[in-house]
Short mmCIF file of C-alpha atoms (C1' of nucleotides) in Angstrom, two decimals:
data_model
loop_
_atom_site.label_atom_id
_atom_site.label_comp_id
_atom_site.label_asym_id
_atom_site.label_seq_id
_atom_site.Cartn_x
_atom_site.Cartn_y
_atom_site.Cartn_z
CA MET V 1 -21.49 5.77 -4.40
CA GLU V 2 -22.18 2.81 -2.17
CA ASN V 3 -19.42 1.15 -0.27
CA ALA V 4 -20.12 -2.16 -1.97
CA ASP V 5 -19.88 -0.53 -5.36
CA ILE V 6 -16.55 0.97 -4.56
CA GLU V 7 -15.10 -2.25 -3.24
CA SER V 8 -16.46 -4.07 -6.29
CA ARG V 9 -14.89 -1.59 -8.66
CA ALA V 10 -11.58 -1.72 -6.82
CA LEU V 11 -11.57 -5.55 -6.79
CA ASP V 12 -12.52 -5.75 -10.44
CA ALA V 13 -9.45 -3.77 -11.36
CA ALA V 14 -7.25 -5.48 -8.80
CA GLU V 15 -8.25 -8.89 -9.94
CA ARG V 16 -7.67 -8.25 -13.60
CA LEU V 17 -4.20 -6.71 -12.91
CA PHE V 18 -3.06 -9.10 -10.13
CA TYR V 19 -4.16 -12.19 -12.03
CA GLU V 20 -2.58 -11.10 -15.34
CA HIS V 21 0.71 -9.66 -14.14
CA GLY V 22 1.17 -11.03 -10.63
CA VAL V 23 0.66 -9.30 -7.34
CA GLN V 24 4.14 -7.79 -6.77
CA ALA V 25 4.41 -6.53 -10.37
CA VAL V 26 1.31 -4.32 -9.94
CA GLY V 27 1.51 -1.18 -7.83
CA MET V 28 -1.34 0.44 -6.03
CA ASP V 29 -1.20 3.37 -8.41
CA ARG V 30 -1.96 1.01 -11.25
CA VAL V 31 -4.99 -0.29 -9.43
CA ARG V 32 -6.05 3.30 -8.85
CA ALA V 33 -5.77 4.14 -12.57
CA ALA V 34 -7.61 0.98 -13.65
CA SER V 35 -10.40 1.39 -11.11
CA GLY V 36 -10.97 5.13 -11.59
CA LEU V 37 -10.91 5.56 -7.85
CA SER V 38 -8.63 7.78 -5.81
CA LEU V 39 -5.80 6.41 -3.82
CA LYS V 40 -7.47 7.82 -0.73
CA ARG V 41 -10.71 5.87 -1.37
CA LEU V 42 -8.77 2.70 -2.08
CA TYR V 43 -7.04 2.95 1.26
CA GLN V 44 -10.30 3.75 3.04
CA HIS V 45 -11.70 0.37 2.06
CA PHE V 46 -8.46 -1.64 2.03
CA PRO V 47 -6.09 -0.30 4.64
CA SER V 48 -3.14 -2.01 3.02
CA LYS V 49 -2.22 -3.76 -0.24
CA GLU V 50 -2.06 -7.01 1.61
CA VAL V 51 -5.65 -6.68 2.69
CA MET V 52 -6.67 -5.93 -0.91
CA VAL V 53 -4.84 -8.99 -2.18
CA GLU V 54 -6.56 -11.10 0.40
CA ALA V 55 -9.93 -9.66 -0.53
CA TYR V 56 -9.19 -10.25 -4.20
CA LEU V 57 -8.40 -13.92 -3.52
CA ARG V 58 -11.41 -14.50 -1.31
CA ARG V 59 -13.83 -13.04 -3.80
CA ARG V 60 -12.24 -14.98 -6.64
CA ASP V 61 -12.50 -18.10 -4.53
CA ARG V 62 -16.24 -17.67 -4.08
CA ARG V 63 -16.82 -16.96 -7.79
CA TRP V 64 -14.55 -19.73 -9.03
CA ARG V 65 -16.17 -22.42 -6.87
CA ALA V 66 -19.65 -21.13 -7.66
CA ALA V 67 -18.98 -21.31 -11.41
CA LEU V 68 -17.61 -24.84 -11.07
CA ALA V 69 -20.54 -25.97 -8.91
CA GLU V 70 -22.97 -24.45 -11.35
CA HIS V 71 -21.47 -26.29 -14.19
CA VAL V 72 -21.37 -29.72 -12.76
CA ALA V 73 -24.89 -29.36 -11.27
CA HIS V 74 -26.21 -29.84 -14.75
CA ARG V 75 -24.96 -33.38 -14.85
CA PRO V 76 -26.55 -36.31 -12.98
CA ALA V 77 -24.86 -37.07 -9.71
CA GLY V 78 -22.33 -39.80 -9.78
CA ARG V 79 -19.36 -40.56 -12.03
CA ASP V 80 -20.48 -38.13 -14.76
CA ARG V 81 -20.55 -35.24 -12.34
CA VAL V 82 -17.02 -35.95 -11.19
CA LEU V 83 -15.74 -36.03 -14.74
CA ALA V 84 -17.63 -32.83 -15.53
CA VAL V 85 -15.15 -31.01 -13.34
CA PHE V 86 -12.49 -31.61 -15.98
CA ASP V 87 -14.77 -30.50 -18.80
CA TRP V 88 -15.24 -27.26 -16.98
CA LEU V 89 -11.52 -26.87 -16.52
CA HIS V 90 -11.04 -27.42 -20.21
CA VAL V 91 -13.34 -24.56 -21.06
CA TRP V 92 -11.62 -22.33 -18.52
CA PHE V 93 -8.12 -23.20 -19.84
CA GLY V 94 -9.23 -22.07 -23.30
CA GLU V 95 -10.21 -18.67 -22.17
CA PRO V 96 -7.88 -16.02 -23.57
CA ASP V 97 -6.99 -14.48 -20.18
CA PHE V 98 -6.32 -17.82 -18.48
CA ARG V 99 -3.05 -17.62 -16.62
CA GLY V 100 -3.11 -20.53 -14.17
CA CYS V 101 -4.32 -20.64 -10.66
CA ALA V 102 -4.54 -17.21 -9.05
CA PHE V 103 -4.07 -18.80 -5.65
CA LEU V 104 -1.02 -20.82 -6.51
CA ASN V 105 0.49 -17.86 -8.24
CA ALA V 106 -0.08 -15.63 -5.21
CA PHE V 107 1.20 -18.39 -2.88
CA GLY V 108 4.36 -18.70 -4.88
CA GLU V 109 4.95 -14.97 -4.67
CA MET V 110 3.93 -14.22 -1.11
CA GLY V 111 3.62 -17.57 0.62
CA THR V 112 6.47 -16.88 2.96
CA GLY V 113 5.89 -13.17 3.06
CA SER V 114 2.20 -12.83 3.98
CA ALA V 115 0.47 -15.19 6.41
CA ALA V 116 -2.94 -13.77 5.44
CA VAL V 117 -2.43 -14.55 1.77
CA ALA V 118 -1.07 -18.01 2.54
CA GLU V 119 -4.08 -18.77 4.68
CA ALA V 120 -6.52 -17.59 2.00
CA VAL V 121 -4.84 -19.91 -0.48
CA ARG V 122 -4.96 -22.85 1.90
CA GLU V 123 -8.62 -22.24 2.59
CA HIS V 124 -9.42 -22.09 -1.12
CA LYS V 125 -7.69 -25.43 -1.76
CA ALA V 126 -9.39 -26.95 1.23
CA GLU V 127 -12.84 -25.78 0.00
CA VAL V 128 -12.18 -27.20 -3.46
CA ARG V 129 -11.10 -30.46 -1.88
CA GLU V 130 -14.29 -30.46 0.19
CA PHE V 131 -16.34 -29.94 -2.95
CA LEU V 132 -14.57 -32.82 -4.65
CA LEU V 133 -15.27 -34.97 -1.62
CA HIS V 134 -18.99 -34.33 -2.00
CA LEU V 135 -18.78 -35.40 -5.58
CA ALA V 136 -16.89 -38.49 -4.59
CA LEU V 137 -19.43 -39.31 -1.92
CA ASP V 138 -22.28 -38.88 -4.45
CA ALA V 139 -20.53 -41.25 -6.80
CA ARG V 140 -20.54 -43.97 -4.16
CA THR V 141 -16.91 -44.77 -4.64
CA GLU V 142 -15.02 -47.16 -2.44
CA ASP V 143 -12.74 -44.66 -0.73
CA PRO V 144 -14.22 -41.10 -1.18
CA GLU V 145 -11.57 -39.45 0.93
CA LEU V 146 -8.77 -40.92 -1.05
CA LEU V 147 -10.54 -40.11 -4.38
CA ALA V 148 -11.07 -36.57 -3.24
CA ASP V 149 -7.35 -36.16 -2.60
CA GLN V 150 -6.47 -37.69 -5.88
CA LEU V 151 -8.97 -35.53 -7.77
CA ALA V 152 -7.54 -32.42 -6.05
CA VAL V 153 -4.04 -33.41 -7.23
CA LEU V 154 -5.31 -33.91 -10.75
CA VAL V 155 -7.19 -30.62 -10.82
CA ASP V 156 -4.19 -28.65 -9.60
CA GLY V 157 -1.85 -30.59 -11.88
CA ALA V 158 -4.04 -29.91 -14.86
CA ILE V 159 -4.28 -26.14 -14.03
CA VAL V 160 -0.54 -25.59 -13.78
CA THR V 161 0.25 -27.80 -16.75
CA ALA V 162 -2.27 -25.89 -18.93
CA ALA V 163 -0.79 -22.62 -17.73
CA VAL V 164 2.80 -23.53 -18.62
CA THR V 165 2.03 -25.29 -21.87
CA GLY V 166 -0.53 -22.73 -23.02
CA THR V 167 -2.95 -25.37 -24.18
CA PRO V 168 -6.06 -26.76 -22.57
CA GLU V 169 -5.11 -30.37 -23.40
CA ALA V 170 -4.06 -31.14 -19.80
CA ALA V 171 -7.74 -31.19 -18.86
CA HIS V 172 -8.39 -34.14 -21.13
CA ARG V 173 -5.37 -36.00 -19.73
CA ALA V 174 -6.51 -35.36 -16.16
CA ARG V 175 -10.05 -36.43 -17.08
CA ALA V 176 -8.79 -39.68 -18.50
CA ALA V 177 -6.76 -40.25 -15.35
CA ALA V 178 -9.83 -39.56 -13.19
CA GLU V 179 -11.83 -42.09 -15.19
CA ALA V 180 -9.30 -44.68 -14.33
CA LEU V 181 -9.66 -43.87 -10.66
CA ILE V 182 -13.43 -44.21 -10.55
CA PRO V 183 -14.70 -47.77 -10.81
CA ALA V 184 -16.78 -47.77 -14.07
CA THR V 185 -19.82 -49.63 -12.85
CA GLY V 186 -22.99 -49.11 -14.81
CA ARG V 187 -24.85 -47.39 -12.02
CA PRO V 188 -22.14 -46.63 -9.47
CA TRP V 189 -24.57 -44.80 -7.12
CA THR V 190 -26.66 -47.94 -6.33
CA GLY V 191 -24.00 -49.79 -4.46
CA ARG V 192 -23.27 -53.36 -5.30
CA MET A 1 38.83 -16.59 -8.13
CA GLU A 2 37.73 -18.51 -11.17
CA ASN A 3 34.70 -17.41 -13.17
CA ALA A 4 32.96 -20.68 -12.48
CA ASP A 5 33.44 -20.28 -8.75
CA ILE A 6 32.00 -16.83 -8.77
CA GLU A 7 28.96 -17.83 -10.76
CA SER A 8 28.52 -20.82 -8.49
CA ARG A 9 28.73 -18.69 -5.36
CA ALA A 10 26.30 -16.18 -6.83
CA LEU A 11 23.78 -18.77 -7.90
CA ASP A 12 24.01 -20.59 -4.53
CA ALA A 13 22.88 -17.40 -2.82
CA ALA A 14 20.40 -16.47 -5.49
CA GLU A 15 18.77 -19.94 -5.48
CA ARG A 16 18.38 -20.03 -1.72
CA LEU A 17 16.84 -16.54 -1.62
CA PHE A 18 14.74 -16.74 -4.75
CA TYR A 19 13.36 -20.08 -3.89
CA GLU A 20 12.52 -19.26 -0.31
CA HIS A 21 11.10 -15.73 -0.77
CA GLY A 22 10.19 -15.47 -4.41
CA VAL A 23 12.08 -13.62 -7.11
CA GLN A 24 10.52 -10.19 -6.91
CA ALA A 25 10.75 -10.11 -3.11
CA VAL A 26 14.54 -10.40 -3.21
CA GLY A 27 16.69 -7.48 -4.35
CA MET A 28 20.07 -7.74 -5.93
CA ASP A 29 21.62 -6.15 -2.87
CA ARG A 30 20.41 -9.13 -0.88
CA VAL A 31 22.01 -11.51 -3.27
CA ARG A 32 25.17 -9.49 -2.97
CA ALA A 33 25.12 -9.76 0.85
CA ALA A 34 24.38 -13.44 0.86
CA SER A 35 26.99 -14.33 -1.75
CA GLY A 36 29.70 -12.15 -0.35
CA LEU A 37 30.42 -10.81 -3.79
CA SER A 38 30.33 -7.18 -4.87
CA LEU A 39 27.54 -5.75 -6.90
CA LYS A 40 30.04 -5.05 -9.64
CA ARG A 41 31.11 -8.67 -9.88
CA LEU A 42 27.52 -9.86 -9.94
CA TYR A 43 26.77 -7.63 -12.87
CA GLN A 44 29.90 -8.72 -14.65
CA HIS A 45 28.65 -12.24 -14.76
CA PHE A 46 24.93 -11.62 -14.95
CA PRO A 47 24.28 -8.46 -16.88
CA SER A 48 20.72 -8.16 -15.45
CA LYS A 49 18.60 -9.72 -12.72
CA GLU A 50 16.51 -11.42 -15.37
CA VAL A 51 19.61 -13.27 -16.69
CA MET A 52 20.49 -14.29 -13.17
CA VAL A 53 17.02 -15.62 -12.57
CA GLU A 54 17.17 -17.60 -15.83
CA ALA A 55 20.55 -19.02 -14.85
CA TYR A 56 19.21 -19.94 -11.42
CA LEU A 57 16.30 -21.81 -12.99
CA ARG A 58 18.42 -23.60 -15.56
CA ARG A 59 20.94 -24.82 -13.05
CA ARG A 60 18.17 -25.88 -10.69
CA ASP A 61 16.48 -27.81 -13.58
CA ARG A 62 19.67 -29.77 -14.24
CA ARG A 63 20.21 -30.64 -10.60
CA TRP A 64 16.56 -31.48 -9.95
CA ARG A 65 16.25 -33.81 -12.82
CA ALA A 66 19.59 -35.40 -12.08
CA ALA A 67 18.56 -36.13 -8.50
CA LEU A 68 15.30 -37.60 -9.65
CA ALA A 69 16.97 -39.78 -12.34
CA GLU A 70 19.57 -40.94 -9.85
CA HIS A 71 16.90 -41.99 -7.37
CA VAL A 72 14.73 -43.95 -9.77
CA ALA A 73 17.77 -45.60 -11.40
CA HIS A 74 18.13 -47.78 -8.30
CA ARG A 75 14.81 -49.52 -9.01
CA PRO A 76 14.38 -52.10 -11.81
CA ALA A 77 12.94 -50.65 -14.96
CA GLY A 78 9.19 -50.92 -15.37
CA ARG A 79 6.30 -50.18 -13.17
CA ASP A 80 8.39 -49.87 -10.00
CA ARG A 81 10.56 -47.23 -11.53
CA VAL A 82 7.57 -45.14 -12.49
CA LEU A 83 6.21 -45.33 -8.99
CA ALA A 84 9.62 -44.50 -7.54
CA VAL A 85 9.15 -41.00 -8.85
CA PHE A 86 6.55 -40.38 -6.22
CA ASP A 87 8.64 -41.87 -3.53
CA TRP A 88 11.31 -39.40 -4.42
CA LEU A 89 8.78 -36.55 -4.39
CA HIS A 90 7.71 -37.62 -0.87
CA VAL A 91 11.26 -37.34 0.43
CA TRP A 92 11.61 -33.93 -1.28
CA PHE A 93 8.36 -32.67 0.13
CA GLY A 94 9.59 -33.53 3.66
CA GLU A 95 12.63 -31.40 3.45
CA PRO A 96 12.45 -28.36 5.69
CA ASP A 97 13.17 -25.83 2.98
CA PHE A 98 10.65 -27.31 0.52
CA ARG A 99 8.53 -24.49 -0.87
CA GLY A 100 6.89 -25.97 -3.98
CA CYS A 101 8.07 -25.87 -7.50
CA ALA A 102 10.67 -23.15 -8.18
CA PHE A 103 9.63 -23.04 -11.83
CA LEU A 104 5.89 -22.76 -11.23
CA ASN A 105 6.60 -20.10 -8.63
CA ALA A 106 8.76 -18.11 -11.01
CA PHE A 107 6.24 -18.61 -13.79
CA GLY A 108 3.46 -17.23 -11.68
CA GLU A 109 5.49 -14.20 -10.79
CA MET A 110 7.09 -13.37 -14.08
CA GLY A 111 5.32 -15.50 -16.70
CA THR A 112 3.89 -12.47 -18.44
CA GLY A 113 6.75 -10.17 -17.59
CA SER A 114 9.80 -12.16 -18.81
CA ALA A 115 9.83 -14.22 -21.93
CA ALA A 116 13.19 -15.78 -20.98
CA VAL A 117 11.92 -16.98 -17.64
CA ALA A 118 8.74 -18.32 -19.16
CA GLU A 119 10.77 -20.24 -21.70
CA ALA A 120 13.07 -21.70 -19.08
CA VAL A 121 10.04 -22.95 -17.17
CA ARG A 122 8.44 -24.40 -20.28
CA GLU A 123 11.68 -26.22 -21.10
CA HIS A 124 11.95 -27.65 -17.61
CA LYS A 125 8.46 -29.03 -17.72
CA ALA A 126 9.06 -30.44 -21.22
CA GLU A 127 12.22 -32.17 -19.99
CA VAL A 128 10.47 -33.66 -17.01
CA ARG A 129 7.70 -34.87 -19.30
CA GLU A 130 10.32 -36.43 -21.63
CA PHE A 131 11.86 -38.19 -18.68
CA LEU A 132 8.46 -39.60 -17.63
CA LEU A 133 7.86 -40.71 -21.20
CA HIS A 134 11.06 -42.78 -21.07
CA LEU A 135 9.87 -44.42 -17.85
CA ALA A 136 6.46 -45.09 -19.46
CA LEU A 137 8.16 -46.62 -22.50
CA ASP A 138 10.35 -48.86 -20.27
CA ALA A 139 7.22 -49.99 -18.45
CA ARG A 140 5.74 -51.23 -21.72
CA THR A 141 2.42 -49.57 -21.10
CA GLU A 142 -0.33 -49.43 -23.67
CA ASP A 143 -0.18 -45.68 -24.39
CA PRO A 144 3.12 -44.31 -23.14
CA GLU A 145 2.47 -40.81 -24.45
CA LEU A 146 -0.82 -40.54 -22.64
CA LEU A 147 0.71 -41.98 -19.45
CA ALA A 148 3.55 -39.55 -19.59
CA ASP A 149 1.07 -36.67 -19.79
CA GLN A 150 -0.92 -38.08 -16.94
CA LEU A 151 2.15 -38.66 -14.80
CA ALA A 152 3.28 -35.08 -15.50
CA VAL A 153 -0.06 -33.84 -14.25
CA LEU A 154 0.17 -35.98 -11.13
CA VAL A 155 3.72 -34.84 -10.40
CA ASP A 156 2.85 -31.13 -10.67
CA GLY A 157 -0.30 -31.64 -8.85
CA ALA A 158 1.45 -33.37 -6.00
CA ILE A 159 4.10 -30.67 -5.80
CA VAL A 160 1.69 -27.80 -5.53
CA THR A 161 -0.62 -29.62 -3.15
CA ALA A 162 2.29 -30.48 -0.88
CA ALA A 163 3.44 -26.88 -0.96
CA VAL A 164 0.11 -25.44 0.03
CA THR A 165 -0.84 -28.05 2.63
CA GLY A 166 2.61 -28.18 4.09
CA THR A 167 2.59 -31.95 4.25
CA PRO A 168 4.17 -34.56 2.00
CA GLU A 169 1.02 -36.73 1.94
CA ALA A 170 0.10 -35.63 -1.61
CA ALA A 171 2.99 -37.76 -2.88
CA HIS A 172 1.24 -40.88 -1.59
CA ARG A 173 -2.05 -39.88 -3.14
CA ALA A 174 -0.41 -39.24 -6.44
CA ARG A 175 1.44 -42.54 -6.24
CA ALA A 176 -1.79 -44.39 -5.60
CA ALA A 177 -3.36 -42.63 -8.62
CA ALA A 178 -0.37 -43.54 -10.76
CA GLU A 179 -0.75 -47.19 -9.72
CA ALA A 180 -4.29 -47.16 -11.03
CA LEU A 181 -3.05 -45.75 -14.36
CA ILE A 182 -0.45 -48.48 -15.00
CA PRO A 183 -1.88 -51.92 -15.75
CA ALA A 184 -0.66 -54.13 -12.90
CA THR A 185 0.45 -57.07 -14.79
CA GLY A 186 2.98 -59.38 -13.10
CA ARG A 187 5.80 -58.51 -15.47
CA PRO A 188 4.47 -55.60 -17.52
CA TRP A 189 7.64 -55.28 -19.46
CA THR A 190 7.30 -58.59 -21.24
CA GLY A 191 4.25 -57.68 -23.30
CA ARG A 192 1.24 -59.93 -23.28
"C1'" DT W 1 60.62 3.44 -5.74
"C1'" DA W 2 57.42 5.65 -9.03
"C1'" DG W 3 53.62 5.24 -12.05
"C1'" DC W 4 49.89 2.69 -14.05
"C1'" DC W 5 46.18 -0.55 -14.39
"C1'" DT W 6 42.82 -3.57 -12.54
"C1'" DA W 7 39.32 -4.56 -9.36
"C1'" DG W 8 37.34 -3.87 -4.95
"C1'" DA W 9 33.51 -1.77 -1.98
"C1'" DG W 10 29.68 0.73 -1.64
"C1'" DA W 11 27.76 5.50 -2.57
"C1'" DA W 12 24.63 7.32 -5.69
"C1'" DC W 13 21.19 7.44 -9.61
"C1'" DG W 14 16.55 7.75 -11.35
"C1'" DA W 15 12.45 5.10 -10.97
"C1'" DT W 16 8.90 3.13 -8.50
"C1'" DC W 17 7.14 0.97 -4.33
"C1'" DG W 18 3.30 1.37 -0.50
"C1'" DT W 19 1.43 4.89 2.11
"C1'" DT W 20 0.20 9.56 3.79
"C1'" DC W 21 -0.78 14.43 3.47
"C1'" DT W 22 -2.03 18.77 1.45
"C1'" DC W 23 -4.90 21.53 -0.81
"C1'" DT W 24 -8.81 22.46 -3.44
"C1'" DT W 25 -13.58 21.97 -4.56
"C1'" DC W 26 -18.20 21.00 -3.77
"C1'" DG W 27 -22.66 20.45 -1.41
"C1'" DC W 28 -25.39 21.47 2.59
"C1'" DC W 29 -27.66 24.13 6.20
"C1'" DA W 30 -28.57 28.54 8.83
"C1'" DT M 1 -25.48 34.06 0.70
"C1'" DG M 2 -21.83 32.74 3.77
"C1'" DG M 3 -19.34 29.39 6.38
"C1'" DC M 4 -18.43 24.54 7.28
"C1'" DG M 5 -17.41 19.63 6.68
"C1'" DA M 6 -16.51 15.90 3.68
"C1'" DA M 7 -14.28 14.05 -0.15
"C1'" DG M 8 -11.81 14.69 -4.45
"C1'" DA M 9 -7.12 14.50 -7.00
"C1'" DG M 10 -2.61 13.93 -6.92
"C1'" DA M 11 1.82 15.74 -4.90
"C1'" DA M 12 5.03 14.05 -1.73
"C1'" DC M 13 7.20 10.92 1.72
"C1'" DG M 14 10.75 7.63 2.98
"C1'" DA M 15 12.17 3.20 1.50
"C1'" DT M 16 13.82 0.14 -1.82
"C1'" DC M 17 14.24 -1.35 -6.58
"C1'" DG M 18 17.75 -2.55 -10.53
"C1'" DT M 19 21.71 -0.53 -12.20
"C1'" DT M 20 25.80 2.50 -12.73
"C1'" DC M 21 29.68 5.24 -11.14
"C1'" DT M 22 33.22 7.00 -8.22
"C1'" DC M 23 36.87 6.52 -5.46
"C1'" DT M 24 40.37 4.01 -3.28
"C1'" DA M 25 43.73 0.37 -2.60
"C1'" DG M 26 46.95 -2.82 -4.22
"C1'" DG M 27 50.02 -5.37 -7.43
"C1'" DC M 28 52.84 -5.32 -11.52
"C1'" DT M 29 56.52 -3.24 -14.50
"C1'" DA M 30 60.61 -0.17 -15.37
#
DNA sequence: TAGCCTAGAGAACGATCGTTCTCTTCGCCA
DNA sequence: TGGCGAAGAGAACGATCGTTCTCTAGGCTA
């Protein structure tokens, strides 16, 4: 078996378990059972649980942002594309295994205990904010930096609200708020 | 020693430890050492760790909402009072021991593992949303229910963003977003 | 003062944690 | 075919988890 296959299998199991139950609640033996790999092999590729958690978060970050980017790319650049972020969130919130933000959950658990995990979470949030900044720039808004920060707050707020309430409605509320933050000119990308 | 004193001492230690390090990362023996109480006494008042965690969350909920309400009560009812919520958040975010939302952190850790904890978190968020609804009603806004939902999203978004970034700036961004959501009439509470 | 009852501290329990080690099995090359 | 090296499963390690139990010390009553 290839190294990449092994790591993929391990992270598939780790992601499912860590995301559903939390990191601390899942032991390495449970990852072993779910992945079908031996403990020895797991520790060959991830020298400690902390490394595995970090790898889980970094892979999820790439996939999560890629899925979001892929979704909004289908809309024309500008205001619509910004709002499409919240449509994508709404779909995600409705998935049966949705359990909030994996990064915020991990940060809450291990933020003070693991610098590596905390850094991975910070980087994820910074990347998302960067992505939102690009959308804000494309929409030719007055203050793209401010809008990016505000969108980031709305996105995270919607995620945690949806997780706690158990309904995807927060995405619609956040979308409506975002609409109020973006000047609704007819063709915002042409300048004025 | 009175029962109330014992529970207070226990919860003081539990709150400090659980909030700083997370619930799962802190053992009962650590609560015992920090509180100066015996393990036996702790279990007399809290028959299990889960009960203690729930008590910690419920007491923190009361104090947190009381502190917020006390702060905004100093502003005149209406738009200013809504925005004062974010000023209070900014002060909170700047405190050295700020580590995000105790409820969201606990929910991420034990949301699927403890129904009692999950319920306490849901109730806290519902109470906060109810408080925001009262502010929205006092501000005579067009759609108070929608505004309350949006403010709740902004509040939670600001909290988690401040926790991850380590700066209180998110409160200002959320406040600016809230300003855009509230029609800036001269005296909004008079109707129009 | 003698005996009893409560409550204290913390040792100990079984389970499980992250991690390591042993022991067996299997495939490869001379 | 016989011997060797790598890799498999899972037992075992010490630590720590939540929880319970033991043992001792002290205050109250007769």
